[in-house]
Coordinates of C-alpha atoms and ligand atoms in Angstrom, one line a residue:
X1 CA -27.6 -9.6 -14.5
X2 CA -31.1 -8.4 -15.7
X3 CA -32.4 -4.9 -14.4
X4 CA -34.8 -6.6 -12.5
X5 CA -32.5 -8.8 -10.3
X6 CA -31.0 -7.0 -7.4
X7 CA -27.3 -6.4 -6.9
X8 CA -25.7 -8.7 -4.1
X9 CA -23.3 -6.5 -2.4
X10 CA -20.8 -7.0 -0.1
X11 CA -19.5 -4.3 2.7
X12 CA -16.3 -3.5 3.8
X13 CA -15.1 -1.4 6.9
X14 CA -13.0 -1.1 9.9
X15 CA -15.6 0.0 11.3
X16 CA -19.0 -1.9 12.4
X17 CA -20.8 0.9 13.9
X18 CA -20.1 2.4 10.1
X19 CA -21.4 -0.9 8.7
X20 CA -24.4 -1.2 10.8
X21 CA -25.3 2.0 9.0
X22 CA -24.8 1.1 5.8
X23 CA -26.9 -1.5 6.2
X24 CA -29.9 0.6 7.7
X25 CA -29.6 3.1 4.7
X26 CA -30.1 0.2 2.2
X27 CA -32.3 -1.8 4.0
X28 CA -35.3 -0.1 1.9
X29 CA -33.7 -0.3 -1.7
X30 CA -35.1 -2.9 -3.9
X31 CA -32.2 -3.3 -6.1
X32 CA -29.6 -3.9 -3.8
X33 CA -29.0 -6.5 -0.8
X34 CA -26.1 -6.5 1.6
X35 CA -24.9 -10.5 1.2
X36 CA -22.0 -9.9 3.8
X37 CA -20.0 -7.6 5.7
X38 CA -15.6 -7.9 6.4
X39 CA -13.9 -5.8 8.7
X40 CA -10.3 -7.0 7.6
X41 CA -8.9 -8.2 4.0
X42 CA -8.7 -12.2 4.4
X43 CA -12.2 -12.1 5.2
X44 CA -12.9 -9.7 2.4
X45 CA -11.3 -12.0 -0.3
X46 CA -12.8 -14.8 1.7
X47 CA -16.4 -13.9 1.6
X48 CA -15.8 -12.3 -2.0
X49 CA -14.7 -15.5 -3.6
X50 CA -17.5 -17.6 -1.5
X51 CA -20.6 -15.0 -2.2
X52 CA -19.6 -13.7 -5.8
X53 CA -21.2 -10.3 -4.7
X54 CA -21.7 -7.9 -8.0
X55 CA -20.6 -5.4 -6.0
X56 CA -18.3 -4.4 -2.9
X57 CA -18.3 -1.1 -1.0
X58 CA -15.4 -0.3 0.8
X59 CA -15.3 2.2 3.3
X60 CA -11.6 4.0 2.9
X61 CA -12.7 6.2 6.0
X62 CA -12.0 3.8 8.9
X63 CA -9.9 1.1 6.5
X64 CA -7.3 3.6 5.8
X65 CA -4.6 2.7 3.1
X66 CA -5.5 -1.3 3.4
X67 CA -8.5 -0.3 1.9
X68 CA -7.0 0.4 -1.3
X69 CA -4.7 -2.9 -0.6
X70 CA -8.1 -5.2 -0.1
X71 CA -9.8 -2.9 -3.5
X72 CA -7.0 -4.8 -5.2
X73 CA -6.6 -8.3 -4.1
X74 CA -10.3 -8.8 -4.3
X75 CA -10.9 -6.7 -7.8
X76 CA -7.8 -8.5 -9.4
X77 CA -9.9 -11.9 -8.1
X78 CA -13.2 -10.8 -9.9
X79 CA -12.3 -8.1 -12.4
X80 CA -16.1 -7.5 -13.2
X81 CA -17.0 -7.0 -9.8
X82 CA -18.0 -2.9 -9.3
X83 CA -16.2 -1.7 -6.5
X84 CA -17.4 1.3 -4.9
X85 CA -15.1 3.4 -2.3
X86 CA -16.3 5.4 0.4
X87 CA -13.9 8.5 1.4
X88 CA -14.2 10.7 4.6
X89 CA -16.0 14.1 3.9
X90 CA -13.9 16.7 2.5
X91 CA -11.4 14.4 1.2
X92 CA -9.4 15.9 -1.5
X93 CA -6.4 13.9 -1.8
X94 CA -6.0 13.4 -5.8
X95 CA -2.7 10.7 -5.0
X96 CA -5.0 8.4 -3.0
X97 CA -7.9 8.6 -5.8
X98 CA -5.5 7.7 -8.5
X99 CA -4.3 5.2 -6.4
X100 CA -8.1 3.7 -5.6
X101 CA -8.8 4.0 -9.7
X102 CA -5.7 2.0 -10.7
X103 CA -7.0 -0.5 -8.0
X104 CA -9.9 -1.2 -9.4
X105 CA -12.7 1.2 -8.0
X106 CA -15.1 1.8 -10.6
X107 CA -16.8 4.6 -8.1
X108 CA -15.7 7.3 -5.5
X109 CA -18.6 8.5 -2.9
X110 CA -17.5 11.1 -0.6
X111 CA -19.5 10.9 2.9
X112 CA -22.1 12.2 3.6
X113 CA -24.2 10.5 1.1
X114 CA -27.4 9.1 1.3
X115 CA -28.5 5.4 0.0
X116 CA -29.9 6.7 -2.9
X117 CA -26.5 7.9 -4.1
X118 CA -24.9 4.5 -3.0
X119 CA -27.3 2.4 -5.2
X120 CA -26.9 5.2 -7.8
X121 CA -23.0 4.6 -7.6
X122 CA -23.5 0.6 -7.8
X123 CA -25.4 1.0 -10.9
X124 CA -23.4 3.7 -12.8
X125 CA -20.4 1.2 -11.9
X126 CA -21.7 -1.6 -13.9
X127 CA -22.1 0.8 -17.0
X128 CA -18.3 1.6 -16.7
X129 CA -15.9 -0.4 -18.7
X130 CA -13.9 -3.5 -16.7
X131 CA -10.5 -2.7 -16.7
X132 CA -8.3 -4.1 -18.7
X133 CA -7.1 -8.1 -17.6
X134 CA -3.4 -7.6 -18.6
X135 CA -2.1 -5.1 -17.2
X136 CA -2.2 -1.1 -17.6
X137 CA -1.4 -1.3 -21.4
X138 CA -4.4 0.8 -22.4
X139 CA -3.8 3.5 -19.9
X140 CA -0.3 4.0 -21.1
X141 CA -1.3 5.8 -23.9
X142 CA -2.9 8.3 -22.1
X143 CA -1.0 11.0 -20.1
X144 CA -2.2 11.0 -16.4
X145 CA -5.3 12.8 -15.2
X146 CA -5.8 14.3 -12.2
X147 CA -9.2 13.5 -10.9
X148 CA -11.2 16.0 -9.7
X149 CA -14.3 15.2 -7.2
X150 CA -15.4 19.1 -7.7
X151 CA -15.6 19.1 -11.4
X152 CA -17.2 15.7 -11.3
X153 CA -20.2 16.7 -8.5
X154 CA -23.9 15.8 -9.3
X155 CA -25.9 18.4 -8.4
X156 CA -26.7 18.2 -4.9
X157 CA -25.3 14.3 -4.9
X158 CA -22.1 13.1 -4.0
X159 CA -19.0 13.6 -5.4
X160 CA -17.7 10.8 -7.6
X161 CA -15.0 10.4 -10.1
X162 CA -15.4 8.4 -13.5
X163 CA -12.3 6.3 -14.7
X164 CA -11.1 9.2 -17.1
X165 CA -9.2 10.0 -14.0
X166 CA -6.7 6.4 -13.8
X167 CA -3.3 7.4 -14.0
X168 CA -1.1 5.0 -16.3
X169 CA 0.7 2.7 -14.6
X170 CA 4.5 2.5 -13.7
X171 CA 6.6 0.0 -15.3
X172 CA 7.2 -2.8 -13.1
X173 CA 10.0 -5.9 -12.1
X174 CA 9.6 -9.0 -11.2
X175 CA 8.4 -9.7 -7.6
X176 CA 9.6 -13.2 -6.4
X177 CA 8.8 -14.2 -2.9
X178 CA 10.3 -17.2 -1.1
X179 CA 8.0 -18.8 1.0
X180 CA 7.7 -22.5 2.7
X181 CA 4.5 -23.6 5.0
X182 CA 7.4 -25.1 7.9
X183 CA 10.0 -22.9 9.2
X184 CA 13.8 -23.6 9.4
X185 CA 13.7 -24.6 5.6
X186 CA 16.1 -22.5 4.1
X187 CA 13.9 -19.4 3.1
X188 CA 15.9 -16.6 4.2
X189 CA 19.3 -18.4 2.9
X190 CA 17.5 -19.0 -1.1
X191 CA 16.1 -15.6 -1.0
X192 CA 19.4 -13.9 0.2
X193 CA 21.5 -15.9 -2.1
X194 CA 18.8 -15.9 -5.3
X195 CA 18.7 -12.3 -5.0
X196 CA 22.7 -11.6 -5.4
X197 CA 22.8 -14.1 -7.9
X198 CA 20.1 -11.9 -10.1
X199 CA 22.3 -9.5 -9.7
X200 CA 25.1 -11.1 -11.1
X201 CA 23.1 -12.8 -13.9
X202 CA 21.1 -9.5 -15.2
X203 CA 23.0 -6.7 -14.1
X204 CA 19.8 -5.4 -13.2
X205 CA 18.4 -3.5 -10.9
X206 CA 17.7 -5.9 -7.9
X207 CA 15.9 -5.2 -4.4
X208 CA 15.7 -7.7 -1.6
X209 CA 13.2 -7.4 1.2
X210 CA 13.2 -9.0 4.7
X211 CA 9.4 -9.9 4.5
X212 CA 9.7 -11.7 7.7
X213 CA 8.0 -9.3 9.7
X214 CA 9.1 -11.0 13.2
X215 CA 12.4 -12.6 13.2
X216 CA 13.9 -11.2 10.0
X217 CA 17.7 -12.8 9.2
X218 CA 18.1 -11.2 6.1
X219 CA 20.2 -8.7 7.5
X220 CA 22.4 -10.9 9.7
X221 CA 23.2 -13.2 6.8
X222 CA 24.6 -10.0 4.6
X223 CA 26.5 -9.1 7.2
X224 CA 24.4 -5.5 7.2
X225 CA 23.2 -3.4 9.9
X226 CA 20.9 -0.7 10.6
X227 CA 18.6 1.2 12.7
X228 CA 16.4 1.4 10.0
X229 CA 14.1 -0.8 8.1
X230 CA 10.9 -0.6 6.1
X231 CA 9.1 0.2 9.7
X232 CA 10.0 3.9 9.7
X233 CA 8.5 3.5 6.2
X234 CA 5.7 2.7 7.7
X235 CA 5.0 5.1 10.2
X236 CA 5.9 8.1 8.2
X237 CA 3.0 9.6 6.9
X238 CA 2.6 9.3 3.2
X239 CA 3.9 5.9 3.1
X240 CA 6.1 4.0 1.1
X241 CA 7.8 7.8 0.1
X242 CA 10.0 6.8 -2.7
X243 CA 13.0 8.9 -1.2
X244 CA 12.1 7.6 2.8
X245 CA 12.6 4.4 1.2
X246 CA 15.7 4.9 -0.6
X247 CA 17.2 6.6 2.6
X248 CA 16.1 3.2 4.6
X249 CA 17.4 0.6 2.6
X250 CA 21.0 -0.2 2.9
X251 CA 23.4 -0.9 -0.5
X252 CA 25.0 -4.3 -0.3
X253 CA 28.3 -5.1 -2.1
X254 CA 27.0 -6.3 -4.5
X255 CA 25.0 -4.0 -5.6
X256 CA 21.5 -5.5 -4.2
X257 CA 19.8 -3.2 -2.3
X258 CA 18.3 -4.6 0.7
X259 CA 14.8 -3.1 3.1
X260 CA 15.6 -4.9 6.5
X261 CA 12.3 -6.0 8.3
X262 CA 11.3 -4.9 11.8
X263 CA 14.7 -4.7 14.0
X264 CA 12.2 -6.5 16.7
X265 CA 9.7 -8.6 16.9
X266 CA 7.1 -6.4 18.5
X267 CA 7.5 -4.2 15.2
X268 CA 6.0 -6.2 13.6
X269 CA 2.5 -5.3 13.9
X270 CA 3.6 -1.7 12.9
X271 CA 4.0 -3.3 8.9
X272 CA 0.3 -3.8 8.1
X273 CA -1.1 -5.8 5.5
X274 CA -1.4 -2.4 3.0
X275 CA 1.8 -0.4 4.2
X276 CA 4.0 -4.2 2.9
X277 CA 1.7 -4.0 0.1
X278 CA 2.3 -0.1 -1.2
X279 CA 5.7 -1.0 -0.2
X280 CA 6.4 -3.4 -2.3
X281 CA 4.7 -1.8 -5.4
X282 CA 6.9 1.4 -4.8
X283 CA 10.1 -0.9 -5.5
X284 CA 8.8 -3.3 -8.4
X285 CA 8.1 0.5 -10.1
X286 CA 12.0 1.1 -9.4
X287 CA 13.3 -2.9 -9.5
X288 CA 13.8 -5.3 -12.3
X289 CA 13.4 -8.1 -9.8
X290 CA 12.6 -8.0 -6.2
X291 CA 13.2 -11.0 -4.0
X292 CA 11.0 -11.1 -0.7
X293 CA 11.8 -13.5 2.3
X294 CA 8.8 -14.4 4.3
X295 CA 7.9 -15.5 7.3
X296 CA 5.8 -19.3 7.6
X297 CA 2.4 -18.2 8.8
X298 CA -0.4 -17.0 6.6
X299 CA -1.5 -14.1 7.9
X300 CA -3.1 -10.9 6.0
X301 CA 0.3 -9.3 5.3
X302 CA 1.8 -12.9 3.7
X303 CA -1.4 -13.3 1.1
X304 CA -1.3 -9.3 0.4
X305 CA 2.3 -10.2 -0.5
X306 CA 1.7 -13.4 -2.0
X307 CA -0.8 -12.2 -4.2
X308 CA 1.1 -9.6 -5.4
X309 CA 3.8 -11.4 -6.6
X310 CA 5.0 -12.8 -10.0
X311 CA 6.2 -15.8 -8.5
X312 CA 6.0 -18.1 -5.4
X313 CA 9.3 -19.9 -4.7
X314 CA 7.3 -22.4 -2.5
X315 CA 10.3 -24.4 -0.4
X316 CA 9.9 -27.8 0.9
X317 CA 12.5 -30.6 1.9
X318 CA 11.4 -34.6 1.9
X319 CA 10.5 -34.4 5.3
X320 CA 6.7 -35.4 5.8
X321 CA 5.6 -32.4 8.0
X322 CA 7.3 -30.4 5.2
X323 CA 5.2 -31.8 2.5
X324 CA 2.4 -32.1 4.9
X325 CA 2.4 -28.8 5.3
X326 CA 3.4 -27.5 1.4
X327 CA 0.0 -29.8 0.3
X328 CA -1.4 -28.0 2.6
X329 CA -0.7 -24.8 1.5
X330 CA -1.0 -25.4 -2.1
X331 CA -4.8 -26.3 -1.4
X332 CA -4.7 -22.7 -0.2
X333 CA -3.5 -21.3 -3.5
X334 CA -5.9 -23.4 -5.5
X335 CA -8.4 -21.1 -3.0
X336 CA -7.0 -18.2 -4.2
X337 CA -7.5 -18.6 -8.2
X338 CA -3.7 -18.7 -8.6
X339 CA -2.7 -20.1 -11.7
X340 CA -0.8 -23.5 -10.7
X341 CA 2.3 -21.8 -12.8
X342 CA 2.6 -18.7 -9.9
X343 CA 3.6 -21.5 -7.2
X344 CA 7.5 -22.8 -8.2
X345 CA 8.3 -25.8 -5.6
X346 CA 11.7 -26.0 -4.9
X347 CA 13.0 -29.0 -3.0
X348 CA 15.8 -27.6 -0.6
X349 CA 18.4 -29.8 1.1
X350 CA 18.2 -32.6 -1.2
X351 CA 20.3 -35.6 -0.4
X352 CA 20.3 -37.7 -3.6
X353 CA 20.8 -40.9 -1.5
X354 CA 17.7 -40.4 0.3
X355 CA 14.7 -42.6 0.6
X356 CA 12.3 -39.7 -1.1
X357 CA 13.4 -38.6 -4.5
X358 CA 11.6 -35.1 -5.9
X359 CA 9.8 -37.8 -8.2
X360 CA 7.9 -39.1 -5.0
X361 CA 7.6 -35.4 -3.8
X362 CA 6.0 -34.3 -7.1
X363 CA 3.4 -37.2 -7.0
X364 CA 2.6 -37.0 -3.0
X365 CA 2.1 -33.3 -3.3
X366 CA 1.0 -33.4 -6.9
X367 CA 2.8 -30.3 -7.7
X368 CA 5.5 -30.5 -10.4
X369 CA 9.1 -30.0 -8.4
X370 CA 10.5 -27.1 -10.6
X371 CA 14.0 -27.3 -8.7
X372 CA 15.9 -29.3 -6.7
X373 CA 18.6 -27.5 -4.3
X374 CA 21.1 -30.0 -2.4
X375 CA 21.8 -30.1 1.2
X376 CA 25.3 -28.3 1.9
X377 CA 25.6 -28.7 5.5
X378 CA 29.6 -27.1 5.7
X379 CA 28.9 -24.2 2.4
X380 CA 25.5 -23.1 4.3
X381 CA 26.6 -23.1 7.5
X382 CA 30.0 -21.6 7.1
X383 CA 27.9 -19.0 4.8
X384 CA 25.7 -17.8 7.7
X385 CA 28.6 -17.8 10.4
X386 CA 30.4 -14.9 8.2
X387 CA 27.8 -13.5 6.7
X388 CA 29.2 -14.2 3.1
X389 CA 27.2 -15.4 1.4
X390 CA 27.6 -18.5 -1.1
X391 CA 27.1 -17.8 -4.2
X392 CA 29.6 -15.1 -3.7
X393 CA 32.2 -16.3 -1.9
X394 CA 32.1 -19.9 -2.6
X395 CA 30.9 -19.8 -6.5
X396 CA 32.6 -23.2 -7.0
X397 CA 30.7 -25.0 -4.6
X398 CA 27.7 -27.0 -6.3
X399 CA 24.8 -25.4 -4.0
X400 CA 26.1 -22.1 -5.6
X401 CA 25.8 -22.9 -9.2
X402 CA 22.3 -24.3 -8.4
X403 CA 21.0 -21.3 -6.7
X404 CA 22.8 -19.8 -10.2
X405 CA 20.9 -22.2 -12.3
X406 CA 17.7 -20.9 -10.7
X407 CA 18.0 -17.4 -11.5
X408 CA 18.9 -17.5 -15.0
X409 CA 15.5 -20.0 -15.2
X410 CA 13.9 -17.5 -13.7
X411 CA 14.8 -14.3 -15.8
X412 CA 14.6 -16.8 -18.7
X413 CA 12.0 -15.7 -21.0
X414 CA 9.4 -18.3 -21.2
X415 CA 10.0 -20.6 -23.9
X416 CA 6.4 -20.0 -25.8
X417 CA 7.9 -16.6 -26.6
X418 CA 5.0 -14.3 -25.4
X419 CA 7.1 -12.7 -23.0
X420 CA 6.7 -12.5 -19.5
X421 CA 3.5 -12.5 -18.3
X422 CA 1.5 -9.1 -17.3
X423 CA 0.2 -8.7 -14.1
X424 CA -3.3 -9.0 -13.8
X425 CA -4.7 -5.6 -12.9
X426 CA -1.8 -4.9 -9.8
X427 CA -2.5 -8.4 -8.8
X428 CA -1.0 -11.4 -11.0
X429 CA -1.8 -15.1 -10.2
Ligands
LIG1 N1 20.5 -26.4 1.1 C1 20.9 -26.4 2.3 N2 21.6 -27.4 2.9 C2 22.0 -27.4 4.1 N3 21.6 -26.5 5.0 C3 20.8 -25.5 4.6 C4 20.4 -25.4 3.2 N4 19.6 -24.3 3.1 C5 19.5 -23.8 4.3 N5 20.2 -24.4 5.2 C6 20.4 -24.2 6.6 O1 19.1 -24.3 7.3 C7 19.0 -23.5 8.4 C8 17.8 -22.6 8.2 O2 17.9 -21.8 7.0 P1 17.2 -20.4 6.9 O3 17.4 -19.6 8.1 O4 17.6 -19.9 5.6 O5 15.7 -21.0 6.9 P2 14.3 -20.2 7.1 O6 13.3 -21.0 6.4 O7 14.5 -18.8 6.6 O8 14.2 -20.3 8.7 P3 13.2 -19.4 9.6 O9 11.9 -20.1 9.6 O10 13.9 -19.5 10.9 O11 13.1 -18.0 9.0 C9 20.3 -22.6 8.4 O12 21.2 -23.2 9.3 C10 20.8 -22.8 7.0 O13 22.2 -22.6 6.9
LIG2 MG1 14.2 -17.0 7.6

């Protein structure tokens, strides 16, 4: 972009009234104009990928911790972009700027501030480096700083923190969701079953999450009970604690360790898109591998989780709504940048002397089928009346050793021998 051009900008905010005034304020700049507005993250990442703003301001006052959720599903989208963040006054909490750094925010501006500072903020943001596309490698050299909006005050302008401040990033698993675009399909029974079998096949340290946020089974298929589950998480402040967490999920036989979802439905709401989202980073810093059951809809919370994961187990069966619906949703992902490698389509209840063979799936849906799991009618079913699950209590049976098969491909390293691939920025595609 020449100096001349102006930067297209894009604002974020729970709050209208808050982006009404934003607008007002930069209504007179000549360098900057406001393309579009979002007051919630799919239309953030929507209108980001349709506008291509060069810049996004996101107001952490009314957003709360989703801001920092949306900073990084749209910043991992367009890692140039020059993400500014707008704090309440007298904000001072170093966790939360680390956090907003590592998530791509090039700029801090604590309120008040006027749209001189703003524009001053956008600019200085383009100057800083981009971070780095895989991964945290470059920061892990460094020992953490703690940012300091004090030491880093203009005089008489507003605070604002240069990158110096980005804290290196945990080690992290593997984060494998399980997800279909029709319900019924066997999602909770792959993830529940894929995760014990990691277990067995790694050793590892393995965490399963009831990502269905409404009618989780996860628990009622291991057999495992609780009046916790990630909700209390959730609505203790300082979310996603590392020991709250531990204290709320429950240690299977096995040696999984398992975060039940909302005991009810009308919980459900309490898990918001950035709460699954922190979450869910707190355990891949602790888990080689964590498996995440799903619920079908795509709402916010299902695309903050899909984009945050290594890999999308994407369950289908033969059935034409099924594929239907899975074409459907892997027009979505095409949408979303992911790399057609993220999305793993797994053919579930497979009956070999059907009329559809994965062939015809693979050219209908024009997705390549990466596994095909047979239908077990008696195994499955007798599974989920005792809450024993297969692959543990019926390892013979040939449903079991596929669900087997699928983990060690999974924890496989990729045959190319680069390794496993980094996550780009905390968001991989
Ligand atoms: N490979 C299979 N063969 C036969 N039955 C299966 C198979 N996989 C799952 N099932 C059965 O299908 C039913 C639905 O499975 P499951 O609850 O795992 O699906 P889901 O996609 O999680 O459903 P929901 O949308 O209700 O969450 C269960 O009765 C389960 O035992
Ligand atoms: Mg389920």
């Amino acid at each position: 972009m020449s100096s001349t051009e102006k930067i297209r900008l894009l604002i974020v905010s729970g709050d209208l009234d808050a982006i009404k005034q934003l607008r007002q304020q930069l209504q007179a700049e000549k360098t900057v104009e406001v393309v579009g507005h979002a007051v919630a993250a799919l239309e953030a990442i929507r209108l980001t990928a349709q506008e291509k703003p060069d810049g996004v301001c996101i107001d952490l006052e009314a957003l709360g911790s989703e801001g920092i959720a949306i900073c990084e599903a749209i910043a991992a989208r367009l890692p140039d972009l020059r993400v500014v963040m707008i704090l309440p006054h007298g904000n001072t909490d170093a966790d939360l700027m680390r956090r907003a750094m590592r998530a791509g925010v090039r700029e801090l501006l604590v309120r008040p501030f006027n749209a001189g500072e703003l524009v001053e903020s956008l600019h200085r943001a383009q100057h800083l480096e981009p971070k780095p596309d895989e991964g945290f490698e470059a920061h892990r050299q460094h020992e953490p700083e703690a940012p300091s909006t004090g030491s880093a005050k203009r005089d008489g302008g507003a605070p604002h923190v240069a990158p110096a401040a980005i804290a290196p990033e945990a080690k992290h698993g593997t984060v494998l969701t399980v997800f279909s675009a029709v319900g019924g399909i066997g999602r909770s029974t792959l993830a529940v079953n894929l995760a014990l079998s990691l277990k067995e096949a790694t050793k590892g340290r393995v965490a399963l999450v009831d990502g269905d946020l409404r009618f989780g089974d996860v628990g009622i298929l291991l057999n495992m009970r609780s009046n916790r589950s990630m909700v209390d998480v959730c609505t203790t402040p300082g979310n996603a604690d590392v020991e709250l967490l531990d204290s709320v999920m429950l240690s299977h036989y096995s040696g999984v360790r398992v975060l039940l979802g909302p005991l009810s439905p009308e919980f459900g709401e309490m898990v918001t898109p950035g709460a699954l989202s922190m979450i869910i980073r707190a355990l891949y810093e602790r888990f080689d591998y964590v498996v995440v059951d799903t619920h079908t809809f795509l709402d916010e919370s299902m695309l903050m989780l899909l984009d945050v994961s290594d890999k999308v187990l994407l369950l289908t069966t033969s059935e034409l709504p099924a594929m239907k619906n899975t074409k459907l949703f892997l027009h979505v992902t095409e949408m979303l940048n992911y790399m057609p490698d993220k999305t793993l389509l797994i053919v579930n209840r497979h009956n070999p002397k059907g009329r559809i063979t994965p062939a015809d799936i693979e050219s209908s849906i024009k997705h390549p089928v990466y596994a095909v799991i047979e239908r077990d009618d008696k195994v499955t079913s007798e599974a989920a009346q005792t809450g024993q699950p297969f692959v543990l209590h019926q390892k013979a049976a040939p449903i079991s050793q596929s669900v087997n098969r699928r983990a060690t491909q999974l924890v496989a390293p990729p045959s190319n021998g680069t390794g496993p691939k980094r996550r780009l920025g905390l968001f991989r595609r």
